[in-house]
Structure formats: structure tokens, C-alpha cells
Amino acid sequence: MSKLRDVATGPGPFASVYLDASHDTEDAEKVTELRWRGLREQLAGQGAPEETLVALDEAVSEARPPAGKAGRVLIASGARVLVDQTLPVPPPADVTRFSSLPDLLPLASYLPQPVPHVVVVVDSAGADLHSFDGRVDLVETVRGRQHPLHKAGGGGWAHKRMQQRVEDTVKHNVKQVAEEVERLVREVRAELVVLGGEVQARSALHHELHLDDGLVVEVEGAGLAAGTDDEEFDNAVRALVAQRRQQHDADAVDRFRAERGRDGLAVEGLADVTGSLRQANVDTLVVDVDVLADELVWTSDQPGQVGADEAGVRQVAGDPAAVRRTRADEALARAAAVTGANVVVGDDVELVQGVGAILRHRP
């Protein structure tokens, strides 16, 4: 959510759109045009100004169509489109909203906490390595000794010496790659290491790595040879990263349940959660979107100031006249963005007024 801080602190009002942007039929372009026309009319009916609608028109018409099923989120203010992002799946239903605050909460389920990871494609001569620290992708190459790498036919003492030299070279190269992988794991604090490439080199590297078994996964496919089709391997890596992301959310919900039961680092209900947000003491916001959508809270011109009662917000408001009632889902998402809190949509946990929080420290 911290990626959306600039949007959350920007001047409103905002036009927010979540729509099905799938491009998987012959008439997809026409369907998209008609869909947007209807959504545009909805925004106009809610009071969105023409300059905002024109900015959205341009964003919709100039976008490259996605491949297959996909969704899209657009958030605009004035004549500027602030958020324009393709979503991996279409939203359950198209949504438009023109409001004083941006509709950021649905993005939480599409922008999960990043998974720092390292991907290695290895052969007997070295490896290509890709690392991601949650913000930046880095790619590098490790090349070890090049000769001898291929065992020759024949027999006798000379043949045995050659065999041994080849094995020593491969071991040296694998050790060099393993050292670099372990360095990257420490540097990006990787939660996942994916190994691909030649089977024997991959297995040897796995054995050489001094990492927890649960951290490293071997995947078939990919290679360093020219012309290798890596699509299947890439898809497998994406799936593994997605699994770790889902595990993040599940772990957060489990932690919330555990802390809630022991009078510890968890609170629920609008009064306690908004109080913790005002103190920037929320590590993870856990929400039931459907329940929270029916709730209202008080906000001011300071994005991090949100409360279940008017008096608490007025005491710290920069401009008391700016205090107003606001949709809870919009206000809490904005406060989470400006205070750096994570957001988890908890579909399988009951929450008082649709919201709970894991705290950074005990109040």
C-alpha cells in the first residue's frame, strides 16, 4: 500500500474504476468500448467533471489490450490519471466511484506484499541469476572455468585424469555459483530460491547450497543454450511466487487470530483500529471488504487521521472545518497507505465491523 502513498495524499475528488479488461474474444475491442461507455456515464452521473472523464477516455483508448482474461484499475483526479494498472484477473463486477477519497482497498487483493526471491538457471559452466528485493529486479551472470567441461572417450590413465579434471572443473563452477546465490539470498532477504537448468548441475547446486530446504525449489525447464524456450519455466516461477504471496496473507490472518486470543498485538472494530492507525501503530490491516463497505468513519485533511468518533479527529485536525464523515473502506485504505501498513483481505475470518489490525507494538 505504501506504493500508493502519493495517490492517497493527493488532492481530490477522485474517479475510481475497476473493470473487466479481458481480450479473449473476436469482438473484445467492441465489448471494451461499450463497457467503458456505460462506466463513463455512471461516473458522469456521480458528478465526475469532464476533464477527468476525458483523461480516462484517453487512458482506455490508448491502452494495449491484455492477453486473455484480465482486469484493470484506473484512478484519476482533475485531468490526470494517477493509477492505470492491469490486474491479473477481472474484478467480480465492474465498479465506478466518484468520491473525495480514492477507492484503494480493492487493490489490496491485487497488490499483495512482494516476495523477495532469487531465480537461478545453471549449467556446468556457470549460471544466470535473477534477484528481486521487493522493489528492484537485478540480473547477473556467473561464469566459471570453461575447460575441461566435457568428458572424452577412451581409456587408460590419461582418460581417468581427464575425467577427474572435468569433475573438478564442474565442482569448482557449482561452488562459485552457490557462493553467489547465498550472497544474493542474504542481500535481498529472499523467501524463495528457484533452480532451473541442466538436471545434474541443478542437483549439484542444490546440494552445495547452505540454505533451508523449504527455501529452495527445483523446476524443470529453462536452460542457458541459445533458443531455449523458457515460457513454461517462467510460468512455474510466477506460480511459486504467487503461492508464497498467498501464504503471506494466510499467515497474517493466522497471526491475527492468535494475537486476538491472547490480548496481544491485535485489535478489531473501528474504534480500536482507527486509534491505532492515528498512532501509525498498524503493521497489517485485516479487512472484510463487504462488511466494511457499510461503515462510516470521521476523517480530516490529514490522511493518517481517521476515527470512529468525531471528537478524536477534531482534536488533531489541521483544519477543524475539514472534518467530515467518510466511507470507512476509503478512509482506512488511505491511512494504511500513508502509514506504511500492509492490507490483507480476510475472507474467512469474522471481524467486528469488518476490520482488525495486527499492531507494530503494544499500546
mmCIF file of C-alpha atoms in Angstrom:
data_model
loop_
_atom_site.group_PDB
_atom_site.id
_atom_site.type_symbol
_atom_site.label_atom_id
_atom_site.label_comp_id
_atom_site.label_asym_id
_atom_site.label_seq_id
_atom_site.Cartn_x
_atom_site.Cartn_y
_atom_site.Cartn_z
ATOM 1 C CA MET A 1 0.000 0.000 0.000
ATOM 2 C CA SER A 2 2.956 2.374 0.519
ATOM 3 C CA LYS A 3 3.326 2.430 -3.287
ATOM 4 C CA LEU A 4 0.016 4.314 -3.343
ATOM 5 C CA ARG A 5 1.086 6.976 -0.853
ATOM 6 C CA ASP A 6 1.265 9.723 -3.497
ATOM 7 C CA VAL A 7 -2.252 8.896 -4.658
ATOM 8 C CA ALA A 8 -3.565 8.725 -1.099
ATOM 9 C CA THR A 9 -2.168 12.145 -0.204
ATOM 10 C CA GLY A 10 -3.151 13.874 -3.440
ATOM 11 C CA PRO A 11 -5.976 16.399 -3.794
ATOM 12 C CA GLY A 12 -9.393 15.002 -4.707
ATOM 13 C CA PRO A 13 -12.021 14.342 -5.622
ATOM 14 C CA PHE A 14 -11.194 11.064 -7.368
ATOM 15 C CA ALA A 15 -12.794 8.922 -10.046
ATOM 16 C CA SER A 16 -12.025 5.234 -9.395
ATOM 17 C CA VAL A 17 -12.825 2.477 -11.885
ATOM 18 C CA TYR A 18 -12.374 -1.295 -11.635
ATOM 19 C CA LEU A 19 -13.365 -3.094 -14.816
ATOM 20 C CA ASP A 20 -13.146 -6.311 -16.764
ATOM 21 C CA ALA A 21 -10.498 -5.689 -19.442
ATOM 22 C CA SER A 22 -10.425 -9.227 -20.876
ATOM 23 C CA HIS A 23 -9.365 -9.568 -24.502
ATOM 24 C CA ASP A 24 -10.244 -13.178 -25.244
ATOM 25 C CA THR A 25 -12.947 -12.981 -27.951
ATOM 26 C CA GLU A 26 -13.081 -11.716 -31.524
ATOM 27 C CA ASP A 27 -15.300 -8.795 -30.550
ATOM 28 C CA ALA A 28 -13.310 -7.922 -27.390
ATOM 29 C CA GLU A 29 -12.397 -4.461 -28.655
ATOM 30 C CA LYS A 30 -16.027 -3.558 -29.307
ATOM 31 C CA VAL A 31 -17.111 -5.033 -25.966
ATOM 32 C CA THR A 32 -14.486 -2.925 -24.176
ATOM 33 C CA GLU A 33 -15.676 0.204 -25.960
ATOM 34 C CA LEU A 34 -19.304 -0.398 -24.979
ATOM 35 C CA ARG A 35 -18.321 -1.342 -21.429
ATOM 36 C CA TRP A 36 -16.347 1.867 -20.965
ATOM 37 C CA ARG A 37 -19.158 3.968 -22.439
ATOM 38 C CA GLY A 38 -21.512 2.646 -19.767
ATOM 39 C CA LEU A 39 -18.985 3.156 -16.964
ATOM 40 C CA ARG A 40 -18.273 6.681 -18.189
ATOM 41 C CA GLU A 41 -21.962 7.503 -17.970
ATOM 42 C CA GLN A 42 -22.042 6.177 -14.411
ATOM 43 C CA LEU A 43 -19.144 8.439 -13.381
ATOM 44 C CA ALA A 44 -20.737 11.431 -15.069
ATOM 45 C CA GLY A 45 -23.959 10.707 -13.187
ATOM 46 C CA GLN A 46 -21.983 10.670 -9.917
ATOM 47 C CA GLY A 47 -20.595 14.135 -10.667
ATOM 48 C CA ALA A 48 -17.204 13.442 -12.242
ATOM 49 C CA PRO A 49 -16.056 16.518 -14.221
ATOM 50 C CA GLU A 50 -15.495 16.376 -17.975
ATOM 51 C CA GLU A 51 -11.725 16.898 -17.700
ATOM 52 C CA THR A 52 -11.452 13.754 -15.578
ATOM 53 C CA LEU A 53 -13.642 11.760 -17.952
ATOM 54 C CA VAL A 54 -11.557 12.905 -20.955
ATOM 55 C CA ALA A 55 -8.342 11.806 -19.188
ATOM 56 C CA LEU A 56 -9.891 8.400 -18.584
ATOM 57 C CA ASP A 57 -11.109 8.256 -22.219
ATOM 58 C CA GLU A 58 -7.524 8.656 -23.401
ATOM 59 C CA ALA A 59 -6.194 6.040 -20.987
ATOM 60 C CA VAL A 60 -8.789 3.499 -22.110
ATOM 61 C CA SER A 61 -8.335 4.135 -25.844
ATOM 62 C CA GLU A 62 -4.531 4.144 -25.781
ATOM 63 C CA ALA A 63 -4.030 1.032 -23.677
ATOM 64 C CA ARG A 64 -2.580 -2.116 -25.226
ATOM 65 C CA PRO A 65 -5.077 -4.951 -24.835
ATOM 66 C CA PRO A 66 -4.030 -7.692 -22.400
ATOM 67 C CA ALA A 67 -3.727 -11.315 -23.434
ATOM 68 C CA GLY A 68 -6.788 -13.271 -22.317
ATOM 69 C CA LYS A 69 -8.629 -12.692 -19.058
ATOM 70 C CA ALA A 70 -7.589 -9.581 -17.137
ATOM 71 C CA GLY A 71 -8.873 -6.669 -15.126
ATOM 72 C CA ARG A 72 -7.907 -3.033 -14.928
ATOM 73 C CA VAL A 73 -7.965 -0.263 -12.367
ATOM 74 C CA LEU A 74 -8.000 3.433 -13.220
ATOM 75 C CA ILE A 75 -7.933 6.246 -10.662
ATOM 76 C CA ALA A 76 -7.994 9.859 -11.830
ATOM 77 C CA SER A 77 -8.185 13.300 -10.275
ATOM 78 C CA GLY A 78 -8.632 16.516 -12.203
ATOM 79 C CA ALA A 79 -7.145 15.994 -15.654
ATOM 80 C CA ARG A 80 -4.626 13.348 -14.515
ATOM 81 C CA VAL A 81 -4.783 9.570 -14.386
ATOM 82 C CA LEU A 82 -2.935 8.627 -11.205
ATOM 83 C CA VAL A 83 -3.279 4.840 -11.344
ATOM 84 C CA ASP A 84 -3.546 2.760 -14.524
ATOM 85 C CA GLN A 85 -2.765 -0.868 -13.896
ATOM 86 C CA THR A 86 -3.660 -4.180 -15.451
ATOM 87 C CA LEU A 87 -4.932 -6.731 -12.930
ATOM 88 C CA PRO A 88 -4.190 -10.463 -13.230
ATOM 89 C CA VAL A 89 -7.894 -11.353 -13.111
ATOM 90 C CA PRO A 90 -11.083 -9.385 -13.772
ATOM 91 C CA PRO A 91 -12.852 -7.918 -10.724
ATOM 92 C CA PRO A 92 -16.019 -9.768 -9.623
ATOM 93 C CA ALA A 93 -18.019 -6.841 -11.027
ATOM 94 C CA ASP A 94 -17.267 -3.525 -12.702
ATOM 95 C CA VAL A 95 -17.150 -0.700 -10.146
ATOM 96 C CA THR A 96 -17.180 3.091 -10.556
ATOM 97 C CA ARG A 97 -16.924 5.615 -7.760
ATOM 98 C CA PHE A 98 -16.526 9.396 -7.704
ATOM 99 C CA SER A 99 -15.571 10.406 -4.189
ATOM 100 C CA SER A 100 -13.473 12.726 -2.069
ATOM 101 C CA LEU A 101 -11.035 9.843 -1.494
ATOM 102 C CA PRO A 102 -9.640 7.262 -3.939
ATOM 103 C CA ASP A 103 -11.046 3.732 -3.819
ATOM 104 C CA LEU A 104 -7.793 1.931 -2.967
ATOM 105 C CA LEU A 105 -8.957 -1.020 -0.896
ATOM 106 C CA PRO A 106 -9.735 -3.439 -3.784
ATOM 107 C CA LEU A 107 -6.134 -3.030 -4.933
ATOM 108 C CA ALA A 108 -5.010 -4.774 -1.745
ATOM 109 C CA SER A 109 -6.070 -8.129 -3.142
ATOM 110 C CA TYR A 110 -4.222 -7.443 -6.409
ATOM 111 C CA LEU A 111 -1.092 -5.826 -4.976
ATOM 112 C CA PRO A 112 -0.018 -8.297 -2.299
ATOM 113 C CA GLN A 113 3.145 -7.900 -0.285
ATOM 114 C CA PRO A 114 6.121 -8.549 -2.606
ATOM 115 C CA VAL A 115 8.103 -11.774 -2.285
ATOM 116 C CA PRO A 116 11.878 -11.241 -2.423
ATOM 117 C CA HIS A 117 13.295 -14.141 -4.418
ATOM 118 C CA VAL A 118 16.238 -15.458 -6.421
ATOM 119 C CA VAL A 119 15.963 -17.428 -9.670
ATOM 120 C CA VAL A 120 18.954 -19.418 -10.960
ATOM 121 C CA VAL A 121 19.374 -21.111 -14.352
ATOM 122 C CA VAL A 122 22.521 -23.216 -14.126
ATOM 123 C CA ASP A 123 24.736 -25.485 -16.237
ATOM 124 C CA SER A 124 28.208 -26.926 -15.736
ATOM 125 C CA ALA A 125 29.886 -23.692 -16.848
ATOM 126 C CA GLY A 126 28.018 -21.235 -14.642
ATOM 127 C CA ALA A 127 24.617 -19.634 -14.227
ATOM 128 C CA ASP A 128 22.320 -16.730 -14.951
ATOM 129 C CA LEU A 129 20.834 -15.254 -11.783
ATOM 130 C CA HIS A 130 17.809 -13.026 -11.274
ATOM 131 C CA SER A 131 17.079 -11.434 -7.914
ATOM 132 C CA PHE A 132 14.175 -9.305 -6.687
ATOM 133 C CA ASP A 133 14.264 -7.462 -3.367
ATOM 134 C CA GLY A 134 10.651 -6.317 -3.388
ATOM 135 C CA ARG A 135 11.394 -3.170 -5.384
ATOM 136 C CA VAL A 136 14.123 -3.734 -7.976
ATOM 137 C CA ASP A 137 14.942 -6.610 -10.347
ATOM 138 C CA LEU A 138 18.621 -7.410 -10.899
ATOM 139 C CA VAL A 139 20.138 -9.826 -13.425
ATOM 140 C CA GLU A 140 23.706 -11.091 -13.435
ATOM 141 C CA THR A 141 25.817 -13.896 -14.876
ATOM 142 C CA VAL A 142 28.388 -16.147 -13.215
ATOM 143 C CA ARG A 143 30.851 -17.969 -15.466
ATOM 144 C CA GLY A 144 33.419 -20.354 -14.010
ATOM 145 C CA ARG A 145 36.249 -22.311 -15.585
ATOM 146 C CA GLN A 146 35.476 -23.227 -19.184
ATOM 147 C CA HIS A 147 37.922 -26.138 -19.763
ATOM 148 C CA PRO A 148 37.755 -29.017 -19.439
ATOM 149 C CA LEU A 149 33.991 -29.444 -19.135
ATOM 150 C CA HIS A 150 33.196 -32.391 -21.395
ATOM 151 C CA LYS A 151 34.390 -35.909 -20.647
ATOM 152 C CA ALA A 152 36.251 -37.549 -23.534
ATOM 153 C CA GLY A 153 36.006 -41.174 -24.634
ATOM 154 C CA GLY A 154 38.888 -43.632 -24.408
ATOM 155 C CA GLY A 155 40.592 -45.471 -21.602
ATOM 156 C CA GLY A 156 43.739 -45.719 -19.580
ATOM 157 C CA TRP A 157 45.374 -43.451 -17.088
ATOM 158 C CA ALA A 158 45.186 -40.311 -19.265
ATOM 159 C CA HIS A 159 41.434 -40.829 -19.682
ATOM 160 C CA LYS A 160 40.934 -41.146 -15.923
ATOM 161 C CA ARG A 161 42.932 -37.949 -15.354
ATOM 162 C CA MET A 162 40.759 -36.125 -17.887
ATOM 163 C CA GLN A 163 37.592 -37.403 -16.211
ATOM 164 C CA GLN A 164 38.840 -36.150 -12.863
ATOM 165 C CA ARG A 165 39.765 -32.735 -14.293
ATOM 166 C CA VAL A 166 36.270 -32.374 -15.776
ATOM 167 C CA GLU A 167 34.635 -33.273 -12.464
ATOM 168 C CA ASP A 168 36.897 -30.842 -10.599
ATOM 169 C CA THR A 169 36.027 -28.044 -13.031
ATOM 170 C CA VAL A 170 32.284 -28.642 -12.657
ATOM 171 C CA LYS A 171 32.566 -28.760 -8.863
ATOM 172 C CA HIS A 172 34.526 -25.510 -8.888
ATOM 173 C CA ASN A 173 31.909 -23.802 -11.054
ATOM 174 C CA VAL A 174 28.991 -25.062 -8.964
ATOM 175 C CA LYS A 175 30.707 -23.880 -5.784
ATOM 176 C CA GLN A 176 31.253 -20.441 -7.326
ATOM 177 C CA VAL A 177 27.590 -20.198 -8.327
ATOM 178 C CA ALA A 178 26.460 -21.393 -4.871
ATOM 179 C CA GLU A 179 28.507 -18.678 -3.165
ATOM 180 C CA GLU A 180 26.884 -16.006 -5.352
ATOM 181 C CA VAL A 181 23.376 -17.411 -4.760
ATOM 182 C CA GLU A 182 23.898 -17.376 -0.995
ATOM 183 C CA ARG A 183 25.154 -13.783 -1.197
ATOM 184 C CA LEU A 184 22.054 -12.717 -3.128
ATOM 185 C CA VAL A 185 19.760 -14.531 -0.690
ATOM 186 C CA ARG A 186 21.286 -12.559 2.183
ATOM 187 C CA GLU A 187 21.228 -9.291 0.233
ATOM 188 C CA VAL A 188 17.563 -9.384 -0.816
ATOM 189 C CA ARG A 189 16.411 -11.460 2.191
ATOM 190 C CA ALA A 190 14.953 -13.974 -0.237
ATOM 191 C CA GLU A 191 11.941 -16.023 0.784
ATOM 192 C CA LEU A 192 12.216 -18.283 -2.266
ATOM 193 C CA VAL A 193 15.052 -19.657 -4.420
ATOM 194 C CA VAL A 194 14.093 -21.309 -7.721
ATOM 195 C CA LEU A 195 16.626 -23.516 -9.503
ATOM 196 C CA GLY A 196 16.372 -24.381 -13.205
ATOM 197 C CA GLY A 197 18.725 -25.547 -15.938
ATOM 198 C CA GLU A 198 20.692 -28.737 -16.532
ATOM 199 C CA VAL A 199 19.497 -31.514 -14.255
ATOM 200 C CA GLN A 200 22.911 -32.617 -12.955
ATOM 201 C CA ALA A 201 24.198 -29.070 -12.438
ATOM 202 C CA ARG A 202 20.925 -28.061 -10.786
ATOM 203 C CA SER A 203 21.044 -31.011 -8.414
ATOM 204 C CA ALA A 204 24.711 -30.365 -7.605
ATOM 205 C CA LEU A 205 23.980 -26.716 -6.884
ATOM 206 C CA HIS A 206 21.060 -27.614 -4.626
ATOM 207 C CA HIS A 207 23.356 -29.940 -2.674
ATOM 208 C CA GLU A 208 26.041 -27.250 -2.409
ATOM 209 C CA LEU A 209 23.715 -24.527 -1.103
ATOM 210 C CA HIS A 210 23.699 -23.987 2.657
ATOM 211 C CA LEU A 211 20.079 -22.865 2.795
ATOM 212 C CA ASP A 212 16.914 -24.121 4.463
ATOM 213 C CA ASP A 213 15.279 -26.894 2.422
ATOM 214 C CA GLY A 214 11.957 -25.065 2.427
ATOM 215 C CA LEU A 215 13.566 -22.082 0.712
ATOM 216 C CA VAL A 216 14.811 -23.881 -2.423
ATOM 217 C CA VAL A 217 12.640 -25.356 -5.181
ATOM 218 C CA GLU A 218 13.907 -27.131 -8.319
ATOM 219 C CA VAL A 219 11.881 -26.595 -11.502
ATOM 220 C CA GLU A 220 12.122 -28.406 -14.833
ATOM 221 C CA GLY A 221 12.740 -26.431 -17.998
ATOM 222 C CA ALA A 222 14.846 -23.398 -18.886
ATOM 223 C CA GLY A 223 18.453 -23.503 -19.954
ATOM 224 C CA LEU A 224 21.377 -21.337 -20.957
ATOM 225 C CA ALA A 225 21.621 -22.653 -24.527
ATOM 226 C CA ALA A 226 20.506 -20.313 -27.299
ATOM 227 C CA GLY A 227 16.960 -20.909 -28.494
ATOM 228 C CA THR A 228 15.730 -22.492 -25.243
ATOM 229 C CA ASP A 229 12.018 -21.892 -24.683
ATOM 230 C CA ASP A 230 11.701 -20.583 -21.132
ATOM 231 C CA GLU A 231 7.962 -19.861 -21.102
ATOM 232 C CA GLU A 232 6.998 -22.945 -19.108
ATOM 233 C CA PHE A 233 9.764 -22.267 -16.595
ATOM 234 C CA ASP A 234 8.717 -18.602 -16.294
ATOM 235 C CA ASN A 235 5.119 -19.653 -15.633
ATOM 236 C CA ALA A 236 6.290 -22.073 -12.950
ATOM 237 C CA VAL A 237 8.305 -19.321 -11.243
ATOM 238 C CA ARG A 238 5.298 -16.984 -11.282
ATOM 239 C CA ALA A 239 3.131 -19.714 -9.779
ATOM 240 C CA LEU A 240 5.639 -20.346 -6.971
ATOM 241 C CA VAL A 241 5.861 -16.626 -6.169
ATOM 242 C CA ALA A 242 2.047 -16.398 -6.161
ATOM 243 C CA GLN A 243 1.871 -19.331 -3.728
ATOM 244 C CA ARG A 244 4.260 -17.563 -1.358
ATOM 245 C CA ARG A 245 2.151 -14.389 -1.620
ATOM 246 C CA GLN A 246 -0.984 -16.325 -0.738
ATOM 247 C CA GLN A 247 0.883 -17.856 2.172
ATOM 248 C CA HIS A 248 1.753 -14.326 3.370
ATOM 249 C CA ASP A 249 -1.935 -13.475 3.596
ATOM 250 C CA ALA A 250 -2.828 -16.771 5.258
ATOM 251 C CA ASP A 251 -0.008 -16.322 7.783
ATOM 252 C CA ALA A 252 -1.184 -12.772 8.543
ATOM 253 C CA VAL A 253 -4.743 -13.947 9.209
ATOM 254 C CA ASP A 254 -3.455 -16.790 11.423
ATOM 255 C CA ARG A 255 -1.269 -14.349 13.336
ATOM 256 C CA PHE A 256 -4.209 -12.007 13.821
ATOM 257 C CA ARG A 257 -6.323 -14.848 15.214
ATOM 258 C CA ALA A 258 -3.554 -15.904 17.587
ATOM 259 C CA GLU A 259 -2.859 -12.371 18.862
ATOM 260 C CA ARG A 260 -6.559 -11.589 19.215
ATOM 261 C CA GLY A 261 -6.960 -14.546 21.523
ATOM 262 C CA ARG A 262 -4.205 -13.557 23.932
ATOM 263 C CA ASP A 263 -4.761 -9.817 24.474
ATOM 264 C CA GLY A 264 -1.642 -9.126 22.472
ATOM 265 C CA LEU A 265 -0.731 -7.368 19.256
ATOM 266 C CA ALA A 266 -4.195 -7.396 17.700
ATOM 267 C CA VAL A 267 -7.295 -5.210 17.858
ATOM 268 C CA GLU A 268 -10.590 -5.175 15.961
ATOM 269 C CA GLY A 269 -13.524 -2.850 15.438
ATOM 270 C CA LEU A 270 -13.409 0.683 14.073
ATOM 271 C CA ALA A 271 -12.679 2.459 17.364
ATOM 272 C CA ASP A 272 -9.545 0.465 18.219
ATOM 273 C CA VAL A 273 -8.281 0.087 14.658
ATOM 274 C CA THR A 274 -8.649 3.765 13.747
ATOM 275 C CA GLY A 275 -6.996 4.742 17.023
ATOM 276 C CA SER A 276 -4.029 2.540 16.134
ATOM 277 C CA LEU A 277 -3.867 3.975 12.601
ATOM 278 C CA ARG A 278 -3.751 7.528 14.020
ATOM 279 C CA GLN A 279 -0.700 6.460 16.036
ATOM 280 C CA ALA A 280 0.880 4.767 12.951
ATOM 281 C CA ASN A 281 0.893 1.561 15.007
ATOM 282 C CA VAL A 282 -0.711 -0.779 12.453
ATOM 283 C CA ASP A 283 1.539 -3.333 10.823
ATOM 284 C CA THR A 284 -1.220 -5.165 8.930
ATOM 285 C CA LEU A 285 -4.827 -4.173 8.372
ATOM 286 C CA VAL A 286 -7.161 -7.188 8.056
ATOM 287 C CA VAL A 287 -10.473 -6.378 6.381
ATOM 288 C CA ASP A 288 -13.741 -7.964 5.350
ATOM 289 C CA VAL A 289 -14.486 -5.774 2.329
ATOM 290 C CA ASP A 290 -18.232 -6.447 2.207
ATOM 291 C CA VAL A 291 -18.837 -5.595 5.869
ATOM 292 C CA LEU A 292 -16.505 -2.589 5.944
ATOM 293 C CA ALA A 293 -18.221 -1.049 2.896
ATOM 294 C CA ASP A 294 -21.306 -0.326 5.041
ATOM 295 C CA GLU A 295 -19.379 1.564 7.727
ATOM 296 C CA LEU A 296 -18.591 5.278 8.072
ATOM 297 C CA VAL A 297 -15.744 6.999 9.923
ATOM 298 C CA TRP A 298 -14.506 10.550 10.507
ATOM 299 C CA THR A 299 -11.551 11.980 8.581
ATOM 300 C CA SER A 300 -9.723 15.273 8.280
ATOM 301 C CA ASP A 301 -7.361 16.957 5.824
ATOM 302 C CA GLN A 302 -4.528 14.873 7.346
ATOM 303 C CA PRO A 303 -4.612 11.457 5.582
ATOM 304 C CA GLY A 304 -3.436 9.491 8.593
ATOM 305 C CA GLN A 305 -6.089 10.931 10.891
ATOM 306 C CA VAL A 306 -9.163 8.729 10.905
ATOM 307 C CA GLY A 307 -11.527 7.911 13.746
ATOM 308 C CA ALA A 308 -14.755 6.224 14.744
ATOM 309 C CA ASP A 309 -15.821 9.370 16.649
ATOM 310 C CA GLU A 310 -15.741 12.993 15.558
ATOM 311 C CA ALA A 311 -14.144 14.423 18.683
ATOM 312 C CA GLY A 312 -10.965 12.368 18.446
ATOM 313 C CA VAL A 313 -10.316 13.512 14.893
ATOM 314 C CA ARG A 314 -11.157 17.170 15.555
ATOM 315 C CA GLN A 315 -8.553 17.340 18.333
ATOM 316 C CA VAL A 316 -5.704 16.717 15.880
ATOM 317 C CA ALA A 317 -7.179 18.113 12.653
ATOM 318 C CA GLY A 318 -5.127 20.778 10.922
ATOM 319 C CA ASP A 319 -8.361 22.438 9.839
ATOM 320 C CA PRO A 320 -11.359 21.547 12.057
ATOM 321 C CA ALA A 321 -13.673 22.624 9.244
ATOM 322 C CA ALA A 322 -12.255 19.828 7.078
ATOM 323 C CA VAL A 323 -13.506 17.068 9.397
ATOM 324 C CA ARG A 324 -16.249 15.011 7.739
ATOM 325 C CA ARG A 325 -17.908 11.592 7.615
ATOM 326 C CA THR A 326 -16.368 9.291 5.020
ATOM 327 C CA ARG A 327 -16.712 5.734 3.820
ATOM 328 C CA ALA A 328 -14.622 3.523 6.100
ATOM 329 C CA ASP A 329 -13.187 1.411 3.264
ATOM 330 C CA GLU A 330 -11.772 4.516 1.543
ATOM 331 C CA ALA A 331 -10.509 6.218 4.705
ATOM 332 C CA LEU A 332 -8.816 3.159 6.209
ATOM 333 C CA ALA A 333 -7.097 2.269 2.932
ATOM 334 C CA ARG A 334 -5.778 5.840 2.665
ATOM 335 C CA ALA A 335 -4.497 5.772 6.245
ATOM 336 C CA ALA A 336 -2.828 2.402 5.620
ATOM 337 C CA ALA A 337 -1.076 3.790 2.548
ATOM 338 C CA VAL A 338 0.329 6.857 4.308
ATOM 339 C CA THR A 339 1.425 4.949 7.427
ATOM 340 C CA GLY A 340 3.015 2.042 5.541
ATOM 341 C CA ALA A 341 0.622 -0.641 6.795
ATOM 342 C CA ASN A 342 0.032 -3.830 4.832
ATOM 343 C CA VAL A 343 -3.541 -4.747 3.921
ATOM 344 C CA VAL A 344 -4.900 -8.287 3.860
ATOM 345 C CA VAL A 345 -8.394 -9.184 2.725
ATOM 346 C CA GLY A 346 -9.579 -11.818 5.183
ATOM 347 C CA ASP A 347 -12.479 -13.632 3.558
ATOM 348 C CA ASP A 348 -12.530 -16.450 6.114
ATOM 349 C CA VAL A 349 -12.264 -14.528 9.380
ATOM 350 C CA GLU A 350 -15.098 -12.799 11.253
ATOM 351 C CA LEU A 351 -14.210 -9.227 12.163
ATOM 352 C CA VAL A 352 -16.085 -6.711 14.291
ATOM 353 C CA GLN A 353 -17.347 -4.025 11.862
ATOM 354 C CA GLY A 354 -15.300 -5.724 9.146
ATOM 355 C CA VAL A 355 -11.852 -4.671 10.314
ATOM 356 C CA GLY A 356 -8.976 -5.811 12.513
ATOM 357 C CA ALA A 357 -5.295 -4.975 12.820
ATOM 358 C CA ILE A 358 -2.002 -6.530 13.797
ATOM 359 C CA LEU A 359 -0.074 -3.892 15.716
ATOM 360 C CA ARG A 360 3.583 -2.983 15.454
ATOM 361 C CA HIS A 361 3.912 -2.747 19.218
ATOM 362 C CA ARG A 362 1.684 -2.965 22.260
ATOM 363 C CA PRO A 363 -0.008 0.376 23.030
#
